[in-house]
Coordinates of C-alpha atoms and ligand atoms in Angstrom, one line a residue:
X1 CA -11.1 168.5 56.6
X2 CA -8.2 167.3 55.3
X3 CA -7.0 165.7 58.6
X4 CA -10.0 163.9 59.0
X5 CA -9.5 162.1 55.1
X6 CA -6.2 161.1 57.5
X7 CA -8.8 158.8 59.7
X8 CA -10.3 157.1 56.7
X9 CA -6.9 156.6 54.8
X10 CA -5.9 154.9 58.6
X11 CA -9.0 152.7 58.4
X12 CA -8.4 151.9 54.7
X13 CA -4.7 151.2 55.4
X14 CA -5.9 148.6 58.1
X15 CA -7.8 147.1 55.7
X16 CA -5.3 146.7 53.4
X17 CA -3.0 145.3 56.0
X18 CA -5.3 142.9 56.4
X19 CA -5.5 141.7 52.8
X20 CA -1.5 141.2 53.1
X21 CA 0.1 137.9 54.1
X22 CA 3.5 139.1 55.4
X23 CA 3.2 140.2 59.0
X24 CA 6.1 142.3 60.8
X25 CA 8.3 140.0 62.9
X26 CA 10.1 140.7 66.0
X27 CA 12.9 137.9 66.6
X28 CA 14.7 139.9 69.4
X29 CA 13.4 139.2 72.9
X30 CA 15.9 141.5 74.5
X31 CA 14.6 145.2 72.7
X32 CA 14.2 148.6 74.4
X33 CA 10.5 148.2 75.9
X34 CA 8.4 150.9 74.3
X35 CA 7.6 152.3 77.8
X36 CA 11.3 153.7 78.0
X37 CA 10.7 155.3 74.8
X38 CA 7.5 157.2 75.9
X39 CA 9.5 157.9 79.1
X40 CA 12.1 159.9 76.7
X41 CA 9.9 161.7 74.5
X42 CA 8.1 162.7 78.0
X43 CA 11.3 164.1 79.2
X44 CA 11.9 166.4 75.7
X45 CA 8.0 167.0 75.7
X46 CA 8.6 168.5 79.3
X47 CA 11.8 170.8 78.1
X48 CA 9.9 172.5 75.3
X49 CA 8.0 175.7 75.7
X50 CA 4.3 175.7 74.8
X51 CA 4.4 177.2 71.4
X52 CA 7.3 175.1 70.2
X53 CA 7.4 171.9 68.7
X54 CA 10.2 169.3 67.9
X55 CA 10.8 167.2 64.6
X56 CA 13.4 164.5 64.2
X57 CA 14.1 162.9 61.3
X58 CA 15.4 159.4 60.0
X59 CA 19.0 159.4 58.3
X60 CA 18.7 159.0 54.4
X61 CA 19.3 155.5 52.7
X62 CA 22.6 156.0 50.9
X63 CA 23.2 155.4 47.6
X64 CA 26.5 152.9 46.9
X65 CA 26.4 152.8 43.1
X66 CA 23.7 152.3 40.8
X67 CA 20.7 149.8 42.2
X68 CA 22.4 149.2 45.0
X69 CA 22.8 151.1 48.9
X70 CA 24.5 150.9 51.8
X71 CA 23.1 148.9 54.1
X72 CA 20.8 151.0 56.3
X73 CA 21.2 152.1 60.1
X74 CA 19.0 154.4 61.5
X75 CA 19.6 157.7 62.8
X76 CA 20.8 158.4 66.7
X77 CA 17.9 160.5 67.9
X78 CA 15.0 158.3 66.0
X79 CA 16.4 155.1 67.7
X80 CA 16.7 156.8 71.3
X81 CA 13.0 158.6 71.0
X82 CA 11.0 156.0 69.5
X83 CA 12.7 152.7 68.3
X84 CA 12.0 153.0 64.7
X85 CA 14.3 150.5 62.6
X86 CA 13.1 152.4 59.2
X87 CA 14.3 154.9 57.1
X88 CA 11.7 158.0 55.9
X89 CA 10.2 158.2 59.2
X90 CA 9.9 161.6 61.1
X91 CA 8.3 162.3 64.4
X92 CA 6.8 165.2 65.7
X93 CA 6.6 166.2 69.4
X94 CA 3.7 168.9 70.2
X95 CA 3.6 170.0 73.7
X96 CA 0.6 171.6 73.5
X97 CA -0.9 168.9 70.7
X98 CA -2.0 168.5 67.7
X99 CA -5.6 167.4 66.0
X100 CA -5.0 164.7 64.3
X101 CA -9.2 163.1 63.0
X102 CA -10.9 163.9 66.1
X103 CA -8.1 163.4 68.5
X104 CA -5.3 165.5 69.9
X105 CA -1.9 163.9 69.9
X106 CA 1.3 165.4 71.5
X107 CA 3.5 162.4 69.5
X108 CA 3.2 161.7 65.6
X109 CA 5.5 159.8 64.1
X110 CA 5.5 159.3 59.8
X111 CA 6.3 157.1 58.6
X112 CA 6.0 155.5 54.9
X113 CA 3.1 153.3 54.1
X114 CA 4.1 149.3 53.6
X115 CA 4.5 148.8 50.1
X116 CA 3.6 144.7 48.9
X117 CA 5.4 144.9 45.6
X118 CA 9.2 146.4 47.4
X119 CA 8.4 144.0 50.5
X120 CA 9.4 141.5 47.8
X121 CA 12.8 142.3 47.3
X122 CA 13.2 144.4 50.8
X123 CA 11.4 142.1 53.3
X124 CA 8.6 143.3 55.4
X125 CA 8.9 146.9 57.0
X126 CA 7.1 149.0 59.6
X127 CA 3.8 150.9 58.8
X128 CA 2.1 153.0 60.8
X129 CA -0.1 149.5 61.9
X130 CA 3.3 148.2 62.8
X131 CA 4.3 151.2 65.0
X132 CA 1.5 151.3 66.9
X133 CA 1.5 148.1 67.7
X134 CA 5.2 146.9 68.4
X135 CA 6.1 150.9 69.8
X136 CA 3.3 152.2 71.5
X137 CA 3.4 155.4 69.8
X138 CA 0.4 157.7 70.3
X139 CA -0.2 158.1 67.2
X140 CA 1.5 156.7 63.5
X141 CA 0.1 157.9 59.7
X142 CA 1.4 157.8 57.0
X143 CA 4.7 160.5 55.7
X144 CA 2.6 162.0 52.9
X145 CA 0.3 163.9 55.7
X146 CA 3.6 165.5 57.0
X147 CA 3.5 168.4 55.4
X148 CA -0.2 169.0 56.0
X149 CA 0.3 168.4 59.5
X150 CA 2.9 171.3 59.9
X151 CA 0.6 173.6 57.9
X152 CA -1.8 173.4 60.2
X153 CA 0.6 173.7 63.6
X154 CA 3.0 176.8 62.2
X155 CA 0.8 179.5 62.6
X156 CA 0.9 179.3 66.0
X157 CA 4.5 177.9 66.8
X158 CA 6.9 180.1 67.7
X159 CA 9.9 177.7 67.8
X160 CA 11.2 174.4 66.1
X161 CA 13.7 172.4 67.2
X162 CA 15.3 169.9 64.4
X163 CA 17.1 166.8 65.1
X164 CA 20.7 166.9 64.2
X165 CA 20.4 166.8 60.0
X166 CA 23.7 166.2 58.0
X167 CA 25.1 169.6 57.7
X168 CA 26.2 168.8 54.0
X169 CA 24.0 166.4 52.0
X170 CA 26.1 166.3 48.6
X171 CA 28.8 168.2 47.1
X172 CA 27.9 168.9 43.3
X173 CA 30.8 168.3 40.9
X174 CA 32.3 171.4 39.0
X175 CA 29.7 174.2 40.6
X176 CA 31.4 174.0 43.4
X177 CA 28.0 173.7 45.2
X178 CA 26.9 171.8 48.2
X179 CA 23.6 171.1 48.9
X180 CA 23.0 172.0 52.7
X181 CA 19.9 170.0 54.3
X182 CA 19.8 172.1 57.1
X183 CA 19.9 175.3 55.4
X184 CA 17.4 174.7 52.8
X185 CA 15.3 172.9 55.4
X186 CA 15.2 176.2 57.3
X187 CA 14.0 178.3 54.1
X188 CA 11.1 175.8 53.7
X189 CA 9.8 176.6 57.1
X190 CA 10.6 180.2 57.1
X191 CA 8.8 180.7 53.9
X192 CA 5.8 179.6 55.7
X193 CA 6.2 181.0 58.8
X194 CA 9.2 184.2 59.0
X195 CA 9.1 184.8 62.4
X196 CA 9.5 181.1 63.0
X197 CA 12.8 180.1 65.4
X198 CA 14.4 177.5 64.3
X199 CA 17.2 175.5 66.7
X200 CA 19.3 172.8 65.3
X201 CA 20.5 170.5 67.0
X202 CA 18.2 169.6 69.9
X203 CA 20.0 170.6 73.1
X204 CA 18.1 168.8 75.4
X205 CA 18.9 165.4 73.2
X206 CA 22.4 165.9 74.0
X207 CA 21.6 166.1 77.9
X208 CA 19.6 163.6 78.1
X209 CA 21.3 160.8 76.2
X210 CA 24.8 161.5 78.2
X211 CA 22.7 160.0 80.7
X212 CA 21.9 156.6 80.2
X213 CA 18.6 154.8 81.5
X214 CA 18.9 151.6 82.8
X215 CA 17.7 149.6 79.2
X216 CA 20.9 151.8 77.6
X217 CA 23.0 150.3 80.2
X218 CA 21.7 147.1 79.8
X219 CA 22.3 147.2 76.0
X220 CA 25.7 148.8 76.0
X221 CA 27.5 145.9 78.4
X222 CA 25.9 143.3 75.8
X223 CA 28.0 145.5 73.6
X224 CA 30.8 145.3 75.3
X225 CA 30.6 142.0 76.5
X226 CA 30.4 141.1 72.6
X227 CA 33.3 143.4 71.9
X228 CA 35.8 141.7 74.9
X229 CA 34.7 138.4 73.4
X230 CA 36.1 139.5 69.5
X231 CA 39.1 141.1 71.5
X232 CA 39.8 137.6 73.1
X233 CA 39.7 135.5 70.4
X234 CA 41.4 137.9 67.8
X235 CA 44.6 138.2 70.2
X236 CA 44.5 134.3 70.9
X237 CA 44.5 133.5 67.0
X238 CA 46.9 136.5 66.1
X239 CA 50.0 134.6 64.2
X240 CA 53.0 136.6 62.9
X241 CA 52.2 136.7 59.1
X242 CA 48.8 137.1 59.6
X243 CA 47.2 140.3 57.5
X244 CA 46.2 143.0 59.4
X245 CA 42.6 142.4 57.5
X246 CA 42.5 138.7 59.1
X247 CA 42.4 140.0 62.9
X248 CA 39.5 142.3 61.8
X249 CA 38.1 139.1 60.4
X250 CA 38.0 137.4 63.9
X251 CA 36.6 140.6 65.9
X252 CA 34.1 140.7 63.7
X253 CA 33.2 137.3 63.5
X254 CA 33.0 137.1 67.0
X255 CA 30.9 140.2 66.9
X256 CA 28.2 138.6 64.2
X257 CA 28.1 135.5 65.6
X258 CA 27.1 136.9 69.3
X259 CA 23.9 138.6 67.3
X260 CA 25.7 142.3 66.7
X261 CA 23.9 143.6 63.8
X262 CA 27.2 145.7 62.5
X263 CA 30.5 147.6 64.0
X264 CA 29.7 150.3 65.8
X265 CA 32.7 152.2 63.4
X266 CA 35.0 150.9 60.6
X267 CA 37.8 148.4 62.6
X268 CA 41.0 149.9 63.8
X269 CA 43.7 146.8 63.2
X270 CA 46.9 148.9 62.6
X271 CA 50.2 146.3 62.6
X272 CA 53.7 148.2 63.3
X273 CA 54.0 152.2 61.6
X274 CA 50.0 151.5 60.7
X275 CA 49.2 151.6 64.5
X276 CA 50.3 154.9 64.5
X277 CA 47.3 156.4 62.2
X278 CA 45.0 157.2 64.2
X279 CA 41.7 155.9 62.6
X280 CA 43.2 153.8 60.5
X281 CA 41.1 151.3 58.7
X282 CA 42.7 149.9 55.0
X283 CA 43.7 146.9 57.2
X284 CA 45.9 145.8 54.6
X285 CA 49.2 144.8 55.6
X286 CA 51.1 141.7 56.5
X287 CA 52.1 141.6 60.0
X288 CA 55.3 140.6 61.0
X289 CA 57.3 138.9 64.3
X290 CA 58.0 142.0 66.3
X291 CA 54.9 143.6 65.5
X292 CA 52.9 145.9 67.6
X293 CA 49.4 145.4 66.6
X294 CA 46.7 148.1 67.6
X295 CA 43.1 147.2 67.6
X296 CA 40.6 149.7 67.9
X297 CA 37.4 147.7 67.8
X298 CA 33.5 147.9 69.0
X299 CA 30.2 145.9 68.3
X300 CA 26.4 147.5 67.5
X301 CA 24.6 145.8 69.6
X302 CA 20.7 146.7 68.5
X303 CA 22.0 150.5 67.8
X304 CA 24.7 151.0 71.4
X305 CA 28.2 150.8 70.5
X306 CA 31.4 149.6 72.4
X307 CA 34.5 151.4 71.8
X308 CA 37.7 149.0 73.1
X309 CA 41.4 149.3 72.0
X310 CA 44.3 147.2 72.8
X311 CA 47.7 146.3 71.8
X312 CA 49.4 143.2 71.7
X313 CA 52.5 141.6 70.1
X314 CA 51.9 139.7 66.9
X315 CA 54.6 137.0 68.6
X316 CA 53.0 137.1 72.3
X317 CA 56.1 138.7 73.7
X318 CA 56.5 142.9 74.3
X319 CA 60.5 144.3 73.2
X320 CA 61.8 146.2 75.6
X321 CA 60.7 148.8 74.3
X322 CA 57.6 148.1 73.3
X323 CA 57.1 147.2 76.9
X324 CA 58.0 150.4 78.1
X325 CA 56.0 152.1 76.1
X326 CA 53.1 150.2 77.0
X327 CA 53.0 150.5 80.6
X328 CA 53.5 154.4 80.4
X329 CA 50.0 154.2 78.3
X330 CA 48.7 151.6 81.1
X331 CA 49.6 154.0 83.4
X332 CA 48.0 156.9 82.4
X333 CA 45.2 155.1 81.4
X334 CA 44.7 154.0 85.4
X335 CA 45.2 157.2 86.4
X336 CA 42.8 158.4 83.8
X337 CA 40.1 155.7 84.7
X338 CA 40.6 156.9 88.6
X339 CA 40.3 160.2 87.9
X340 CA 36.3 159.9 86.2
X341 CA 34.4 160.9 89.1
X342 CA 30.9 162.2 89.3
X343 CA 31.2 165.9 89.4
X344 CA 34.7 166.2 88.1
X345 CA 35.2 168.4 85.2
X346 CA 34.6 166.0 81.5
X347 CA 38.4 167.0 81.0
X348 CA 39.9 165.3 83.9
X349 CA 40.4 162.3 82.9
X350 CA 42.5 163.9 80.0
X351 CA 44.4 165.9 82.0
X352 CA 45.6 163.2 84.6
X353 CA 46.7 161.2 81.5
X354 CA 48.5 163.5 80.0
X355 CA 50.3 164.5 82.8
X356 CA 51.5 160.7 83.2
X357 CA 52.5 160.9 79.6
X358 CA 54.5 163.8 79.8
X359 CA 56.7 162.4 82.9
X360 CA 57.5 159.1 81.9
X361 CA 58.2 160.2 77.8
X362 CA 61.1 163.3 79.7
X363 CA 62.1 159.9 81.6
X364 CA 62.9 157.7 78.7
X365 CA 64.0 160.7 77.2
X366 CA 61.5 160.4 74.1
X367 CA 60.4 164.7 74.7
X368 CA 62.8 167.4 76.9
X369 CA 60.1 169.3 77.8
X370 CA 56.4 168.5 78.6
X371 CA 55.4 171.2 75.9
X372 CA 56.0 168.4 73.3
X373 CA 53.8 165.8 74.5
X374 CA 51.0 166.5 72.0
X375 CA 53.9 165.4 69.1
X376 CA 53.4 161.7 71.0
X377 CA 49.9 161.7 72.4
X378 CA 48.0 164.0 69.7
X379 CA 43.9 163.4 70.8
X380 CA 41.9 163.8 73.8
X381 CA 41.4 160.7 76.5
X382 CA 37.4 160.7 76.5
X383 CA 34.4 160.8 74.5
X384 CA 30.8 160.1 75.5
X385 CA 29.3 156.6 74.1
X386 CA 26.4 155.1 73.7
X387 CA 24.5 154.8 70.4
X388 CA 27.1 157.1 68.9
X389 CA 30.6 155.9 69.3
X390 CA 31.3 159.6 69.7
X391 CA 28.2 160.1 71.5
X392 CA 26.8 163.4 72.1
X393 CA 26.9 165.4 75.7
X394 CA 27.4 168.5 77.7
X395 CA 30.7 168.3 78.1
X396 CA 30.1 169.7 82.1
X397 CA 30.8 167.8 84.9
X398 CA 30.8 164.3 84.3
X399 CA 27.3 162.8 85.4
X400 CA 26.8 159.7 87.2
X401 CA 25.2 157.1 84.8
X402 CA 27.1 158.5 81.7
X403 CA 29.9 156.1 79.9
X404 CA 32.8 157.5 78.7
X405 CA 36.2 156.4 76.9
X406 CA 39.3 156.7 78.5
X407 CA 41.6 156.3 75.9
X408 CA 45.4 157.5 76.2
X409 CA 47.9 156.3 73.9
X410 CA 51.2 157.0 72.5
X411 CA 52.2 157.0 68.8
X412 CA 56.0 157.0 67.9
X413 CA 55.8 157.0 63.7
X414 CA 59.1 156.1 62.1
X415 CA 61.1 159.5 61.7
X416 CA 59.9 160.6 64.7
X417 CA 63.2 162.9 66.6
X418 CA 63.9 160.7 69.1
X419 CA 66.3 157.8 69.6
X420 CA 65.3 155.5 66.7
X421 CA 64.7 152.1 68.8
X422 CA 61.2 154.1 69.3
X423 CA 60.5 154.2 66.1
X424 CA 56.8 152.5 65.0
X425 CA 55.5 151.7 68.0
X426 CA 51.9 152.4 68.3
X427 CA 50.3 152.1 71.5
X428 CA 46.3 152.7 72.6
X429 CA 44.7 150.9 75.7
X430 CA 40.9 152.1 76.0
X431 CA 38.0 151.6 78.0
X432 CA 34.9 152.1 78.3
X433 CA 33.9 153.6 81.8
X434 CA 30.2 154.3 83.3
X435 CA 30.4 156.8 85.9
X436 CA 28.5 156.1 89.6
X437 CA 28.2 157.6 92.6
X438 CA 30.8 155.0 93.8
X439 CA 33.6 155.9 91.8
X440 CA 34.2 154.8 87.7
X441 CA 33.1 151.5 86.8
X442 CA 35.0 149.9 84.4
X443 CA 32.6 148.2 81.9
X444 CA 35.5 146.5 79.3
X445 CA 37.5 145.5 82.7
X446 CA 37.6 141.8 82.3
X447 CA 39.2 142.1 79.0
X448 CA 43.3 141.4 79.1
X449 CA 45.4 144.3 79.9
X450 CA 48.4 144.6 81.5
X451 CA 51.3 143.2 80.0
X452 CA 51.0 139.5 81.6
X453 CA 47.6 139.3 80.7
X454 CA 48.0 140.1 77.2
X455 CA 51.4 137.8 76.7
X456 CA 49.1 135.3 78.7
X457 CA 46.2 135.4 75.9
X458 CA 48.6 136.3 72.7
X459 CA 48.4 133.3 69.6
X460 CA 47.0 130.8 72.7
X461 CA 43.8 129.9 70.7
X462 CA 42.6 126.9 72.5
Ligands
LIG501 N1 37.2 154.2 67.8 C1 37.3 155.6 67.7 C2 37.7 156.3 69.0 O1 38.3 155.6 69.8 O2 37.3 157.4 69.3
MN502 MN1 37.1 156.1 71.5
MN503 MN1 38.2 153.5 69.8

């Protein structure tokens, strides 16, 4: 009964869509076509067991101070299963279906009605009209059936797999109290089924988006392309006395202006002692002649994220020892980058880095023994990417068709105990690598960087 009052309040919705004037506007020509989508959900529709189902939910709009949020970006696993640009929607995979009127449905997404009067501060947003139409979703109704729905499937579900939820949603001042999503998320469903399973997060998401489909691919060298662009023209405009915060302001007008819709992570642009934290992001500082400048920077391109770091000096000329420094890390980072083969375990790129580190740092006399590497080079040389900058993954054997970082560097802070003409040099070079049958392609490899090329490009703006 009450899921067929969910067939007239679709028909009524239609109607009222009808009576509205804004209509839902696609302006990019280039998105994932819904059929890669279905494709996805077929592929975790054909990993579940019959009695189980699958909900994955949108990331929360967060709050910045009073009135006013941050601007929104969905989560991950909604982008990668369905497409959805909007926050409150949560969809629901049944393998063995669910009634829904007089149909049965294996996908249901929720989402929240359109709402006229917030459309005029908010813009237009996607209703379950809209989904249907631009995604091709099986089925689309409104959120406030959601719990209804699940009513009527968890009697005879044995299992639920959730999405990846934050594992703390807020801390509450003085009670020392956080407020776990997943935890309470779990009582709610065990309260109304005990025996339920419940498996958080989703293996099978994490196997299949280390392997990317070809629209991924497609998506992440726009990225990338972007990204060399902002890398380009930030090194040709760099100009000793420059702030650390005006560099960022080239990358990431070069990232707008190409159609990025945001950074795919706060911008890295550490000058001198500053390129030596790793995820540094104040961006403050004045930069000054002799300057080693790190930039750690990647564009969203419609949800895939590049990840590309170099280092340049703010005068267009490497110091001695900034030089040396900088072709050990160029080093390791070749051997890295030949090292990420199809089959080969996720950990050897890392390990043929850091055995080039090791050597040339006893060389130059920086460590005595290759125990004290991790003092210098202190994080690992590879992370999956793709929607995630840290993008989620087995770990196993790299796979042909995954991307991965390779991303060795070398971080002398002032104080360090070596031989003080070391001293502040910061020094990351990384790519991003998709892995083939053929050997590693390098995706970021027409960006600058060995030493020529980057004294070549250095304050030569044209
Ligand atoms: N940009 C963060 C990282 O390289 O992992
Ligand atoms: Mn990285
Ligand atoms: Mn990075």
């Amino acid at each position: 009964m009450r899921i067929s009052l969910i067939l007239l309040w679709a028909c009524l919705s239609q109607l009222t869509l009808m009576a509205q004037t804004l209509r839902y506007e696609v302006h990019d020509n280039d998105l994932v076509h819904p059929r890669m989508y279905k494709e996805r959900r077929e592929r975790v529709l054909a990993s579940m067991s019959p009695q189980s189902i699958a909900i994955v939910f949108s990331a929360d709009v967060r709050n910045r101070q009073n009135d006013v949020d941050y601007e929104y970006r969905q989560s991950s696993d909604m982008l990668y299963l369905a497409g959805v640009p909007s926050p409150g929607a949560t969809l629901l995979l049944v393998p063995r279906g669910v009634k829904i009127g007089q149909k049965i449905f294996r996908t249901v997404l929720f989402i929240k009605d359109r709402n006229p009067k917030q459309e005029v501060w908010q813009g237009v947003t996607m209703g379950p009209a809209e989904v249907i139409e631009h995604l091709e979703i099986d089925t689309a109704i409104s959120t406030q059936y959601i719990s209804d729905v699940l009513d009527s499937l968890l009697p005879s579900t044995d299992t639920v797999h959730l999405s990846n939820m934050p594992t703390r949603a807020l801390s509450v001042p003085l009670t020392s109290k956080n407020i776990y999503a997943d935890v309470d998320l779990k009582k709610w469903l065990k309260a109304r089924q005990p025996n339920l399973i419940v498996k958080s997060p989703m293996a099978v998401l994490a196997r299949l988006r280390e392997v990317k489909d070809s629209a991924e691919l497609r998506l992440m060298q726009k990225a990338i392309d972007i990204s060399m662009e902002g890398h380009r023209l930030t090194m040709q405009g760099a100009r000793p006395g420059m702030h650390e915060y005006e560099l960022e302001a080239l990358m990431e007008y070069a990232f707008k202006r190409q159609g990025a819709e945001d950074v795919g992570y706060p911008s890295i642009v550490g000058s001198s002692y500053n390129a030596c934290i790793l995820h540094y992001i104040s961006n403050r500082r004045t930069t000054q002649r002799n300057d080693l400048v790190l930039a750690d920077c990647g564009a969203e391109y419609h949800g895939y994220t590049a990840d590309i770091t170099r280092t340049f000096p703010m005068n267009g000329t490497f110091t001695r020892e900034q030089r040396l420094i900088y072709n050990v890390v160029l080093e390791a980072q070749d051997s890295g980058i030949a090292a990420s083969k199809a089959g080969d375990p996720f950990r050897a790129p890392h390990k043929a880095a850091k055995d080039v580190i090791s050597k040339r740092l006893m060389e130059l006399g920086i460590i005595d023994s290759a125990d004290h590497v991790g003092r210098y080079f202190m994080h690992g040389t590879s992370h999956y990417l793709g929607l995630d900058v840290h993008d989620p993954g087995t770990s196993g054997p790299l796979q042909v068709n995954s991307v991965i970082t390779v991303e060795p560097g070398v971080y002398i802070p002032e104080g360090s105990p070596c031989d003080k003409k070391w001293w502040n040099i910061g020094v990351r070079i990384e790519d991003d690598i998709l892995i083939t049958a053929d050997g590693p392609v390098n995706m970021s490899g027409s960006l600058a960087r060995t030493v020529e090329e980057i004294e070549a490009m250095v304050g030569k703006a044209p």
